[in-house]
Amino acid sequence: MSNEIIKGVLYVVATPIGNLSDLSERAKKVLSEVDFIAAEDTRVTGKLLMCIGTKKPLISYHEHNKREKGEEIVARIKAGESCAIVSDAGTPAISDPGEDLVRLCAEENIPVFAIPGPCAAVSALSVSGLPTGRFSFEGFLSTNKGERRKHLEEVKGYPYTLIFYEAPHKLRDTLSAMLEALGNRRISLVRELTKINEEVFRTTLSGAVAHYAENNPKGEFVLIIEGAKKEDEVPFWQEMSEVDHVAFYMERGLEKMDAIKATAKDRGVSKSVIYKKVL
Ligand code: SAM
């Protein structure tokens, strides 16, 4: 495809997730030459444009106005204008606004071009040290506990590497829920990619729970978790005594007798065996 900007099309432009140098030459050209830009947050995009020395008409396009704005944007493109869509960071439409606008364009036979670049999920997977051959991108877990549990139960048996996005203030809860639902798998916590405090913490889910019980989660995280293993999955309680195993469930809100029951079920022994241990 030529590098000339075409009228009557949508460009889906990836932008940096921390390091401005990751904005590609092609992205700069598109952002400088399109007629207008649909931006998740016009202030964030305004700053990016300032950094590359350009100014463009911006139209706000986000989760809460995507219906009206989507129609307006499509009408302008159909009238012959060229448009770029950007999110605050990374690739639009990947846990970010853009999916609906691309669908609308596709329905109207408007050509859509990808201007590839940073994506936190793929970058994190590439440095995780976990299998990359097959993976399942799961985005954000719901903040609703029931929905979160359902989502985790659904992916529990996937043999593929799992990729989740998470915000720092929800990390502790999420890791505990993952340990409980998925068992003690390997995890790489990839934090602050391309930024000063960039870090890859390769551990297990129980190691991550213990680490963040002592340390305050800071920055943006991608969680890369190994897929289900049929034969040699290590249960999360493997290195716990029976007493600690019961305490683990009680700390998560179970009554003592229910915690004993859950512990006995995990270990495949009768309730009375565990009961005697915790007396
Ligand atoms: N569309 C974006 C992309 O392609 O990367 C993702 C947008 S999503 C709303 C934001 C989430 O991406 C964050 O909560 C975090 O999980 C992840 N993320 C974004 N920037 C990151 C970074 N520099 N390091 C690690 N994770 C990041």
PDB file of C-alpha atoms and ligand atoms in Angstrom:
ATOM      1  CA  MET A   1       0.000   0.000   0.000  1.00  0.00           C
ATOM      2  CA  SER A   2       1.255   3.488  -0.803  1.00  0.00           C
ATOM      3  CA  ASN A   3       2.103   5.923   1.966  1.00  0.00           C
ATOM      4  CA  GLU A   4      -0.098   8.643   0.451  1.00  0.00           C
ATOM      5  CA  ILE A   5      -3.067   9.625   2.614  1.00  0.00           C
ATOM      6  CA  ILE A   6      -6.324   8.611   0.963  1.00  0.00           C
ATOM      7  CA  LYS A   7      -9.618  10.496   1.254  1.00  0.00           C
ATOM      8  CA  GLY A   8     -12.793   8.757   2.427  1.00  0.00           C
ATOM      9  CA  VAL A   9     -11.084   6.191   4.651  1.00  0.00           C
ATOM     10  CA  LEU A  10     -10.502   5.431   8.331  1.00  0.00           C
ATOM     11  CA  TYR A  11      -6.989   4.884   9.719  1.00  0.00           C
ATOM     12  CA  VAL A  12      -6.689   2.937  12.993  1.00  0.00           C
ATOM     13  CA  VAL A  13      -3.513   4.393  14.444  1.00  0.00           C
ATOM     14  CA  ALA A  14      -1.550   2.817  17.314  1.00  0.00           C
ATOM     15  CA  THR A  15       0.177   5.298  19.635  1.00  0.00           C
ATOM     16  CA  PRO A  16       2.884   4.826  22.328  1.00  0.00           C
ATOM     17  CA  ILE A  17       2.128   3.117  25.646  1.00  0.00           C
ATOM     18  CA  GLY A  18       4.794   5.114  27.465  1.00  0.00           C
ATOM     19  CA  ASN A  19       7.743   5.928  25.239  1.00  0.00           C
ATOM     20  CA  LEU A  20       7.051   8.593  22.630  1.00  0.00           C
ATOM     21  CA  SER A  21       9.810   7.240  20.378  1.00  0.00           C
ATOM     22  CA  ASP A  22       7.538   4.268  19.680  1.00  0.00           C
ATOM     23  CA  LEU A  23       5.287   6.423  17.501  1.00  0.00           C
ATOM     24  CA  SER A  24       6.037   5.204  13.987  1.00  0.00           C
ATOM     25  CA  GLU A  25       6.965   7.468  11.062  1.00  0.00           C
ATOM     26  CA  ARG A  26       3.842   6.294   9.295  1.00  0.00           C
ATOM     27  CA  ALA A  27       1.649   7.090  12.317  1.00  0.00           C
ATOM     28  CA  LYS A  28       3.146  10.611  12.429  1.00  0.00           C
ATOM     29  CA  LYS A  29       2.447  11.108   8.729  1.00  0.00           C
ATOM     30  CA  VAL A  30      -1.158   9.903   9.018  1.00  0.00           C
ATOM     31  CA  LEU A  31      -1.834  12.019  12.106  1.00  0.00           C
ATOM     32  CA  SER A  32      -0.343  15.071  10.404  1.00  0.00           C
ATOM     33  CA  GLU A  33      -2.198  14.663   7.126  1.00  0.00           C
ATOM     34  CA  VAL A  34      -5.700  13.325   7.782  1.00  0.00           C
ATOM     35  CA  ASP A  35      -8.592  15.791   7.805  1.00  0.00           C
ATOM     36  CA  PHE A  36      -9.582  15.038  11.385  1.00  0.00           C
ATOM     37  CA  ILE A  37      -8.831  12.708  14.287  1.00  0.00           C
ATOM     38  CA  ALA A  38     -11.310  10.807  16.480  1.00  0.00           C
ATOM     39  CA  ALA A  39      -9.693  10.684  19.912  1.00  0.00           C
ATOM     40  CA  GLU A  40     -10.598   8.862  23.146  1.00  0.00           C
ATOM     41  CA  ASP A  41      -9.462  11.932  25.105  1.00  0.00           C
ATOM     42  CA  THR A  42      -8.837  15.047  23.054  1.00  0.00           C
ATOM     43  CA  ARG A  43      -6.482  16.499  25.703  1.00  0.00           C
ATOM     44  CA  VAL A  44      -4.227  13.433  25.650  1.00  0.00           C
ATOM     45  CA  THR A  45      -4.161  13.394  21.851  1.00  0.00           C
ATOM     46  CA  GLY A  46      -3.688  17.175  21.707  1.00  0.00           C
ATOM     47  CA  LYS A  47      -0.467  16.721  23.733  1.00  0.00           C
ATOM     48  CA  LEU A  48       0.727  13.920  21.451  1.00  0.00           C
ATOM     49  CA  LEU A  49       0.131  16.103  18.392  1.00  0.00           C
ATOM     50  CA  MET A  50       2.010  18.956  20.035  1.00  0.00           C
ATOM     51  CA  CYS A  51       4.990  16.625  20.571  1.00  0.00           C
ATOM     52  CA  ILE A  52       5.101  15.831  16.860  1.00  0.00           C
ATOM     53  CA  GLY A  53       4.600  19.476  15.940  1.00  0.00           C
ATOM     54  CA  THR A  54       1.177  19.269  14.345  1.00  0.00           C
ATOM     55  CA  LYS A  55      -2.376  20.428  15.005  1.00  0.00           C
ATOM     56  CA  LYS A  56      -5.565  18.800  13.735  1.00  0.00           C
ATOM     57  CA  PRO A  57      -9.295  19.094  14.299  1.00  0.00           C
ATOM     58  CA  LEU A  58     -10.123  16.574  17.038  1.00  0.00           C
ATOM     59  CA  ILE A  59     -13.457  14.944  17.684  1.00  0.00           C
ATOM     60  CA  SER A  60     -14.075  13.192  20.971  1.00  0.00           C
ATOM     61  CA  TYR A  61     -14.962   9.500  20.558  1.00  0.00           C
ATOM     62  CA  HIS A  62     -15.290   7.340  23.661  1.00  0.00           C
ATOM     63  CA  GLU A  63     -17.360   4.655  25.354  1.00  0.00           C
ATOM     64  CA  HIS A  64     -20.165   7.048  26.332  1.00  0.00           C
ATOM     65  CA  ASN A  65     -20.682   8.978  23.079  1.00  0.00           C
ATOM     66  CA  LYS A  66     -19.718   6.341  20.513  1.00  0.00           C
ATOM     67  CA  ARG A  67     -23.222   5.977  19.066  1.00  0.00           C
ATOM     68  CA  GLU A  68     -23.841   9.593  18.098  1.00  0.00           C
ATOM     69  CA  LYS A  69     -20.224  10.360  17.318  1.00  0.00           C
ATOM     70  CA  GLY A  70     -19.812   7.169  15.307  1.00  0.00           C
ATOM     71  CA  GLU A  71     -22.587   8.221  12.936  1.00  0.00           C
ATOM     72  CA  GLU A  72     -21.160  11.741  12.643  1.00  0.00           C
ATOM     73  CA  ILE A  73     -17.672  10.410  11.871  1.00  0.00           C
ATOM     74  CA  VAL A  74     -18.955   7.954   9.269  1.00  0.00           C
ATOM     75  CA  ALA A  75     -20.999  10.724   7.589  1.00  0.00           C
ATOM     76  CA  ARG A  76     -17.885  12.916   7.335  1.00  0.00           C
ATOM     77  CA  ILE A  77     -15.794  10.072   5.903  1.00  0.00           C
ATOM     78  CA  LYS A  78     -18.542   9.276   3.390  1.00  0.00           C
ATOM     79  CA  ALA A  79     -18.531  12.948   2.398  1.00  0.00           C
ATOM     80  CA  GLY A  80     -14.858  12.507   1.442  1.00  0.00           C
ATOM     81  CA  GLU A  81     -12.817  13.357   4.542  1.00  0.00           C
ATOM     82  CA  SER A  82     -10.039  11.133   5.890  1.00  0.00           C
ATOM     83  CA  CYS A  83     -10.096  10.233   9.564  1.00  0.00           C
ATOM     84  CA  ALA A  84      -7.660   8.673  12.029  1.00  0.00           C
ATOM     85  CA  ILE A  85      -8.869   7.061  15.239  1.00  0.00           C
ATOM     86  CA  VAL A  86      -6.550   6.965  18.254  1.00  0.00           C
ATOM     87  CA  SER A  87      -6.948   5.950  21.880  1.00  0.00           C
ATOM     88  CA  ASP A  88      -5.040   7.329  24.871  1.00  0.00           C
ATOM     89  CA  ALA A  89      -2.297   4.718  24.429  1.00  0.00           C
ATOM     90  CA  GLY A  90      -1.718   1.617  22.350  1.00  0.00           C
ATOM     91  CA  THR A  91      -3.879   0.125  19.637  1.00  0.00           C
ATOM     92  CA  PRO A  92      -7.459   1.395  19.299  1.00  0.00           C
ATOM     93  CA  ALA A  93     -10.212  -1.248  19.519  1.00  0.00           C
ATOM     94  CA  ILE A  94      -8.142  -3.465  21.854  1.00  0.00           C
ATOM     95  CA  SER A  95      -9.904  -2.899  25.218  1.00  0.00           C
ATOM     96  CA  ASP A  96     -10.255   0.655  23.915  1.00  0.00           C
ATOM     97  CA  PRO A  97     -12.752   2.591  21.774  1.00  0.00           C
ATOM     98  CA  GLY A  98     -12.631   1.800  18.067  1.00  0.00           C
ATOM     99  CA  GLU A  99     -14.306  -1.572  17.611  1.00  0.00           C
ATOM    100  CA  ASP A 100     -17.732  -0.048  16.928  1.00  0.00           C
ATOM    101  CA  LEU A 101     -16.405   2.617  14.575  1.00  0.00           C
ATOM    102  CA  VAL A 102     -14.556  -0.011  12.509  1.00  0.00           C
ATOM    103  CA  ARG A 103     -17.732  -2.117  12.370  1.00  0.00           C
ATOM    104  CA  LEU A 104     -19.777   0.907  11.234  1.00  0.00           C
ATOM    105  CA  CYS A 105     -17.211   1.664   8.519  1.00  0.00           C
ATOM    106  CA  ALA A 106     -17.206  -1.964   7.394  1.00  0.00           C
ATOM    107  CA  GLU A 107     -21.015  -1.893   7.156  1.00  0.00           C
ATOM    108  CA  GLU A 108     -20.778   1.235   4.969  1.00  0.00           C
ATOM    109  CA  ASN A 109     -17.989  -0.257   2.793  1.00  0.00           C
ATOM    110  CA  ILE A 110     -15.567   2.417   3.973  1.00  0.00           C
ATOM    111  CA  PRO A 111     -11.952   1.210   3.665  1.00  0.00           C
ATOM    112  CA  VAL A 112     -10.190   0.845   7.038  1.00  0.00           C
ATOM    113  CA  PHE A 113      -6.386   0.758   7.296  1.00  0.00           C
ATOM    114  CA  ALA A 114      -4.294  -0.341  10.273  1.00  0.00           C
ATOM    115  CA  ILE A 115      -1.289   1.773  11.196  1.00  0.00           C
ATOM    116  CA  PRO A 116       0.323  -0.820  13.491  1.00  0.00           C
ATOM    117  CA  GLY A 117       2.325  -0.028  16.592  1.00  0.00           C
ATOM    118  CA  PRO A 118       2.372  -0.565  20.354  1.00  0.00           C
ATOM    119  CA  CYS A 119      -0.086  -2.903  22.007  1.00  0.00           C
ATOM    120  CA  ALA A 120       0.439  -3.673  25.705  1.00  0.00           C
ATOM    121  CA  ALA A 121      -0.957  -7.229  25.407  1.00  0.00           C
ATOM    122  CA  VAL A 122       1.358  -8.402  22.648  1.00  0.00           C
ATOM    123  CA  SER A 123       4.406  -6.555  24.011  1.00  0.00           C
ATOM    124  CA  ALA A 124       3.861  -8.106  27.457  1.00  0.00           C
ATOM    125  CA  LEU A 125       3.402 -11.582  25.995  1.00  0.00           C
ATOM    126  CA  SER A 126       6.621 -11.221  24.015  1.00  0.00           C
ATOM    127  CA  VAL A 127       8.714 -10.665  27.172  1.00  0.00           C
ATOM    128  CA  SER A 128       6.728 -12.913  29.531  1.00  0.00           C
ATOM    129  CA  GLY A 129       8.831 -16.049  29.118  1.00  0.00           C
ATOM    130  CA  LEU A 130       5.598 -18.073  28.871  1.00  0.00           C
ATOM    131  CA  PRO A 131       4.462 -19.962  25.747  1.00  0.00           C
ATOM    132  CA  THR A 132       3.537 -17.565  22.947  1.00  0.00           C
ATOM    133  CA  GLY A 133       2.427 -20.052  20.285  1.00  0.00           C
ATOM    134  CA  ARG A 134      -1.221 -19.972  21.286  1.00  0.00           C
ATOM    135  CA  PHE A 135      -2.783 -17.402  23.572  1.00  0.00           C
ATOM    136  CA  SER A 136      -6.146 -16.024  24.576  1.00  0.00           C
ATOM    137  CA  PHE A 137      -6.575 -12.288  25.130  1.00  0.00           C
ATOM    138  CA  GLU A 138      -9.126 -11.798  27.933  1.00  0.00           C
ATOM    139  CA  GLY A 139      -9.009  -8.000  28.411  1.00  0.00           C
ATOM    140  CA  PHE A 140     -10.192  -6.688  31.790  1.00  0.00           C
ATOM    141  CA  LEU A 141     -12.055  -8.881  34.277  1.00  0.00           C
ATOM    142  CA  SER A 142     -15.369  -7.448  35.449  1.00  0.00           C
ATOM    143  CA  THR A 143     -15.407  -5.591  38.770  1.00  0.00           C
ATOM    144  CA  ASN A 144     -18.536  -7.582  39.613  1.00  0.00           C
ATOM    145  CA  LYS A 145     -17.390 -10.593  41.680  1.00  0.00           C
ATOM    146  CA  GLY A 146     -19.904 -13.026  40.167  1.00  0.00           C
ATOM    147  CA  GLU A 147     -19.021 -11.998  36.603  1.00  0.00           C
ATOM    148  CA  ARG A 148     -15.320 -12.214  37.422  1.00  0.00           C
ATOM    149  CA  ARG A 149     -15.691 -15.749  38.811  1.00  0.00           C
ATOM    150  CA  LYS A 150     -17.726 -16.806  35.761  1.00  0.00           C
ATOM    151  CA  HIS A 151     -15.076 -15.419  33.404  1.00  0.00           C
ATOM    152  CA  LEU A 152     -12.270 -17.215  35.259  1.00  0.00           C
ATOM    153  CA  GLU A 153     -14.219 -20.491  35.364  1.00  0.00           C
ATOM    154  CA  GLU A 154     -14.746 -20.185  31.617  1.00  0.00           C
ATOM    155  CA  VAL A 155     -11.020 -19.896  30.845  1.00  0.00           C
ATOM    156  CA  LYS A 156      -9.818 -22.294  33.548  1.00  0.00           C
ATOM    157  CA  GLY A 157      -9.519 -25.232  31.153  1.00  0.00           C
ATOM    158  CA  TYR A 158      -7.964 -23.307  28.222  1.00  0.00           C
ATOM    159  CA  PRO A 159      -4.607 -24.836  27.358  1.00  0.00           C
ATOM    160  CA  TYR A 160      -3.445 -21.443  25.963  1.00  0.00           C
ATOM    161  CA  THR A 161      -1.502 -18.664  27.658  1.00  0.00           C
ATOM    162  CA  LEU A 162      -3.989 -16.148  29.088  1.00  0.00           C
ATOM    163  CA  ILE A 163      -3.569 -12.372  28.830  1.00  0.00           C
ATOM    164  CA  PHE A 164      -5.392  -9.959  31.137  1.00  0.00           C
ATOM    165  CA  TYR A 165      -5.236  -6.188  31.576  1.00  0.00           C
ATOM    166  CA  GLU A 166      -5.506  -4.885  35.130  1.00  0.00           C
ATOM    167  CA  ALA A 167      -5.513  -1.605  37.029  1.00  0.00           C
ATOM    168  CA  PRO A 168      -3.195  -1.368  40.055  1.00  0.00           C
ATOM    169  CA  HIS A 169      -5.952  -0.699  42.612  1.00  0.00           C
ATOM    170  CA  LYS A 170      -7.693  -3.963  41.655  1.00  0.00           C
ATOM    171  CA  LEU A 171      -4.592  -6.127  41.349  1.00  0.00           C
ATOM    172  CA  ARG A 172      -4.625  -7.743  44.811  1.00  0.00           C
ATOM    173  CA  ASP A 173      -8.257  -8.844  44.548  1.00  0.00           C
ATOM    174  CA  THR A 174      -7.754 -10.060  41.021  1.00  0.00           C
ATOM    175  CA  LEU A 175      -4.681 -12.144  41.889  1.00  0.00           C
ATOM    176  CA  SER A 176      -6.499 -13.803  44.818  1.00  0.00           C
ATOM    177  CA  ALA A 177      -9.506 -14.573  42.617  1.00  0.00           C
ATOM    178  CA  MET A 178      -7.196 -15.996  39.935  1.00  0.00           C
ATOM    179  CA  LEU A 179      -5.330 -18.181  42.428  1.00  0.00           C
ATOM    180  CA  GLU A 180      -8.587 -19.516  43.769  1.00  0.00           C
ATOM    181  CA  ALA A 181     -10.117 -20.178  40.341  1.00  0.00           C
ATOM    182  CA  LEU A 182      -7.109 -21.234  38.269  1.00  0.00           C
ATOM    183  CA  GLY A 183      -4.817 -22.876  40.834  1.00  0.00           C
ATOM    184  CA  ASN A 184      -1.156 -22.093  41.332  1.00  0.00           C
ATOM    185  CA  ARG A 185       0.060 -21.443  37.804  1.00  0.00           C
ATOM    186  CA  ARG A 186       3.043 -19.523  36.548  1.00  0.00           C
ATOM    187  CA  ILE A 187       2.384 -15.845  35.941  1.00  0.00           C
ATOM    188  CA  SER A 188       4.419 -12.972  34.516  1.00  0.00           C
ATOM    189  CA  LEU A 189       3.328  -9.588  35.788  1.00  0.00           C
ATOM    190  CA  VAL A 190       4.476  -7.119  33.159  1.00  0.00           C
ATOM    191  CA  ARG A 191       4.420  -3.579  34.498  1.00  0.00           C
ATOM    192  CA  GLU A 192       5.005  -0.111  33.059  1.00  0.00           C
ATOM    193  CA  LEU A 193       6.204  -1.315  29.642  1.00  0.00           C
ATOM    194  CA  THR A 194       8.476   1.182  27.853  1.00  0.00           C
ATOM    195  CA  LYS A 195       8.512   3.462  30.939  1.00  0.00           C
ATOM    196  CA  ILE A 196      11.170   4.178  33.600  1.00  0.00           C
ATOM    197  CA  ASN A 197       9.855   1.579  36.043  1.00  0.00           C
ATOM    198  CA  GLU A 198       9.398  -1.165  33.444  1.00  0.00           C
ATOM    199  CA  GLU A 199       9.469  -4.593  35.104  1.00  0.00           C
ATOM    200  CA  VAL A 200       8.732  -8.244  34.343  1.00  0.00           C
ATOM    201  CA  PHE A 201       8.030 -10.235  37.523  1.00  0.00           C
ATOM    202  CA  ARG A 202       7.997 -13.961  36.709  1.00  0.00           C
ATOM    203  CA  THR A 203       6.523 -15.976  39.555  1.00  0.00           C
ATOM    204  CA  THR A 204       3.518 -18.158  40.443  1.00  0.00           C
ATOM    205  CA  LEU A 205       0.031 -16.933  41.356  1.00  0.00           C
ATOM    206  CA  SER A 206       0.660 -17.727  45.040  1.00  0.00           C
ATOM    207  CA  GLY A 207       4.049 -15.931  44.806  1.00  0.00           C
ATOM    208  CA  ALA A 208       2.313 -12.900  43.289  1.00  0.00           C
ATOM    209  CA  VAL A 209      -0.386 -12.869  45.996  1.00  0.00           C
ATOM    210  CA  ALA A 210       2.302 -13.022  48.693  1.00  0.00           C
ATOM    211  CA  HIS A 211       4.443 -10.332  47.022  1.00  0.00           C
ATOM    212  CA  TYR A 212       1.574  -7.872  46.680  1.00  0.00           C
ATOM    213  CA  ALA A 213       0.382  -8.509  50.224  1.00  0.00           C
ATOM    214  CA  GLU A 214       3.678  -6.822  51.212  1.00  0.00           C
ATOM    215  CA  ASN A 215       4.095  -4.363  48.322  1.00  0.00           C
ATOM    216  CA  ASN A 216       1.782  -1.706  46.978  1.00  0.00           C
ATOM    217  CA  PRO A 217       0.892  -2.350  43.311  1.00  0.00           C
ATOM    218  CA  LYS A 218       1.899   0.667  41.216  1.00  0.00           C
ATOM    219  CA  GLY A 219       1.620   1.408  37.501  1.00  0.00           C
ATOM    220  CA  GLU A 220      -0.068  -0.349  34.618  1.00  0.00           C
ATOM    221  CA  PHE A 221      -0.077  -4.144  34.508  1.00  0.00           C
ATOM    222  CA  VAL A 222      -0.537  -6.885  31.981  1.00  0.00           C
ATOM    223  CA  LEU A 223      -0.933 -10.335  33.547  1.00  0.00           C
ATOM    224  CA  ILE A 224       0.314 -13.245  31.476  1.00  0.00           C
ATOM    225  CA  ILE A 225      -0.758 -16.587  32.929  1.00  0.00           C
ATOM    226  CA  GLU A 226       0.140 -20.046  31.737  1.00  0.00           C
ATOM    227  CA  GLY A 227      -2.647 -22.153  30.276  1.00  0.00           C
ATOM    228  CA  ALA A 228      -4.158 -25.243  31.913  1.00  0.00           C
ATOM    229  CA  LYS A 229      -1.903 -28.262  32.149  1.00  0.00           C
ATOM    230  CA  LYS A 230      -3.640 -31.571  32.285  1.00  0.00           C
ATOM    231  CA  GLU A 231      -1.191 -33.830  34.125  1.00  0.00           C
ATOM    232  CA  ASP A 232       1.126 -31.779  36.255  1.00  0.00           C
ATOM    233  CA  GLU A 233      -0.841 -28.775  37.465  1.00  0.00           C
ATOM    234  CA  VAL A 234       0.447 -27.672  40.860  1.00  0.00           C
ATOM    235  CA  PRO A 235      -2.487 -27.034  43.217  1.00  0.00           C
ATOM    236  CA  PHE A 236      -2.262 -23.639  44.953  1.00  0.00           C
ATOM    237  CA  TRP A 237      -2.326 -25.334  48.375  1.00  0.00           C
ATOM    238  CA  GLN A 238       0.495 -27.782  47.596  1.00  0.00           C
ATOM    239  CA  GLU A 239       2.981 -26.084  49.897  1.00  0.00           C
ATOM    240  CA  MET A 240       0.420 -25.186  52.595  1.00  0.00           C
ATOM    241  CA  SER A 241      -0.235 -27.154  55.783  1.00  0.00           C
ATOM    242  CA  GLU A 242      -3.857 -28.250  56.346  1.00  0.00           C
ATOM    243  CA  VAL A 243      -4.188 -25.457  58.923  1.00  0.00           C
ATOM    244  CA  ASP A 244      -2.931 -22.804  56.481  1.00  0.00           C
ATOM    245  CA  HIS A 245      -5.168 -24.189  53.785  1.00  0.00           C
ATOM    246  CA  VAL A 246      -8.256 -23.771  56.005  1.00  0.00           C
ATOM    247  CA  ALA A 247      -7.047 -20.298  57.028  1.00  0.00           C
ATOM    248  CA  PHE A 248      -6.678 -19.398  53.331  1.00  0.00           C
ATOM    249  CA  TYR A 249     -10.407 -19.985  52.794  1.00  0.00           C
ATOM    250  CA  MET A 250     -11.435 -18.299  56.056  1.00  0.00           C
ATOM    251  CA  GLU A 251      -9.460 -15.183  55.111  1.00  0.00           C
ATOM    252  CA  ARG A 252     -11.562 -15.103  51.959  1.00  0.00           C
ATOM    253  CA  GLY A 253     -14.830 -15.109  53.877  1.00  0.00           C
ATOM    254  CA  LEU A 254     -15.765 -18.772  54.409  1.00  0.00           C
ATOM    255  CA  GLU A 255     -17.066 -19.927  57.818  1.00  0.00           C
ATOM    256  CA  LYS A 256     -14.748 -22.396  59.562  1.00  0.00           C
ATOM    257  CA  MET A 257     -16.825 -25.498  58.722  1.00  0.00           C
ATOM    258  CA  ASP A 258     -17.145 -24.443  55.072  1.00  0.00           C
ATOM    259  CA  ALA A 259     -13.408 -23.781  54.925  1.00  0.00           C
ATOM    260  CA  ILE A 260     -12.776 -27.283  56.321  1.00  0.00           C
ATOM    261  CA  LYS A 261     -15.140 -28.742  53.729  1.00  0.00           C
ATOM    262  CA  ALA A 262     -13.440 -26.866  50.871  1.00  0.00           C
ATOM    263  CA  THR A 263      -9.992 -27.917  52.113  1.00  0.00           C
ATOM    264  CA  ALA A 264     -11.054 -31.563  52.357  1.00  0.00           C
ATOM    265  CA  LYS A 265     -12.502 -31.400  48.839  1.00  0.00           C
ATOM    266  CA  ASP A 266      -9.280 -29.906  47.394  1.00  0.00           C
ATOM    267  CA  ARG A 267      -7.191 -32.612  49.082  1.00  0.00           C
ATOM    268  CA  GLY A 268      -9.544 -35.468  48.319  1.00  0.00           C
ATOM    269  CA  VAL A 269      -9.821 -36.493  51.974  1.00  0.00           C
ATOM    270  CA  SER A 270     -12.743 -36.636  54.408  1.00  0.00           C
ATOM    271  CA  LYS A 271     -13.816 -33.599  56.444  1.00  0.00           C
ATOM    272  CA  SER A 272     -12.959 -35.345  59.702  1.00  0.00           C
ATOM    273  CA  VAL A 273      -9.277 -35.657  58.695  1.00  0.00           C
ATOM    274  CA  ILE A 274      -9.015 -31.882  58.272  1.00  0.00           C
ATOM    275  CA  TYR A 275     -11.192 -31.176  61.293  1.00  0.00           C
ATOM    276  CA  LYS A 276      -8.808 -33.143  63.560  1.00  0.00           C
ATOM    277  CA  LYS A 277      -5.830 -31.177  62.184  1.00  0.00           C
ATOM    278  CA  VAL A 278      -7.339 -27.762  62.878  1.00  0.00           C
ATOM    279  CA  LEU A 279      -8.776 -28.564  66.313  1.00  0.00           C
TER     280      LEU A 279
HETATM  281  N1  SAM B   1      -5.473  -0.517  23.575  1.00  0.00           N
HETATM  282  C1  SAM B   1      -4.389  -0.528  24.518  1.00  0.00           C
HETATM  283  C2  SAM B   1      -3.232  -1.343  23.959  1.00  0.00           C
HETATM  284  O1  SAM B   1      -3.275  -1.720  22.808  1.00  0.00           O
HETATM  285  O2  SAM B   1      -2.256  -1.555  24.677  1.00  0.00           O
HETATM  286  C3  SAM B   1      -4.842  -0.996  25.873  1.00  0.00           C
HETATM  287  C4  SAM B   1      -5.838  -0.079  26.517  1.00  0.00           C
HETATM  288  S1  SAM B   1      -6.480  -0.614  28.034  1.00  0.00           S
HETATM  289  C5  SAM B   1      -7.714   0.601  28.319  1.00  0.00           C
HETATM  290  C6  SAM B   1      -5.272  -0.093  29.190  1.00  0.00           C
HETATM  291  C7  SAM B   1      -4.569  -1.267  29.848  1.00  0.00           C
HETATM  292  O3  SAM B   1      -3.474  -1.697  29.043  1.00  0.00           O
HETATM  293  C8  SAM B   1      -3.939  -0.936  31.189  1.00  0.00           C
HETATM  294  O4  SAM B   1      -4.878  -1.035  32.246  1.00  0.00           O
HETATM  295  C9  SAM B   1      -2.866  -1.989  31.309  1.00  0.00           C
HETATM  296  O5  SAM B   1      -3.426  -3.227  31.686  1.00  0.00           O
HETATM  297  C10 SAM B   1      -2.407  -2.084  29.851  1.00  0.00           C
HETATM  298  N2  SAM B   1      -1.277  -1.164  29.602  1.00  0.00           N
HETATM  299  C11 SAM B   1      -1.311  -0.015  28.921  1.00  0.00           C
HETATM  300  N3  SAM B   1      -0.083   0.546  28.906  1.00  0.00           N
HETATM  301  C12 SAM B   1       0.734  -0.290  29.572  1.00  0.00           C
HETATM  302  C13 SAM B   1       2.119  -0.283  29.911  1.00  0.00           C
HETATM  303  N4  SAM B   1       2.914   0.721  29.542  1.00  0.00           N
HETATM  304  N5  SAM B   1       2.619  -1.319  30.613  1.00  0.00           N
HETATM  305  C14 SAM B   1       1.827  -2.348  31.000  1.00  0.00           C
HETATM  306  N6  SAM B   1       0.517  -2.384  30.724  1.00  0.00           N
HETATM  307  C15 SAM B   1      -0.028  -1.388  30.024  1.00  0.00           C
END
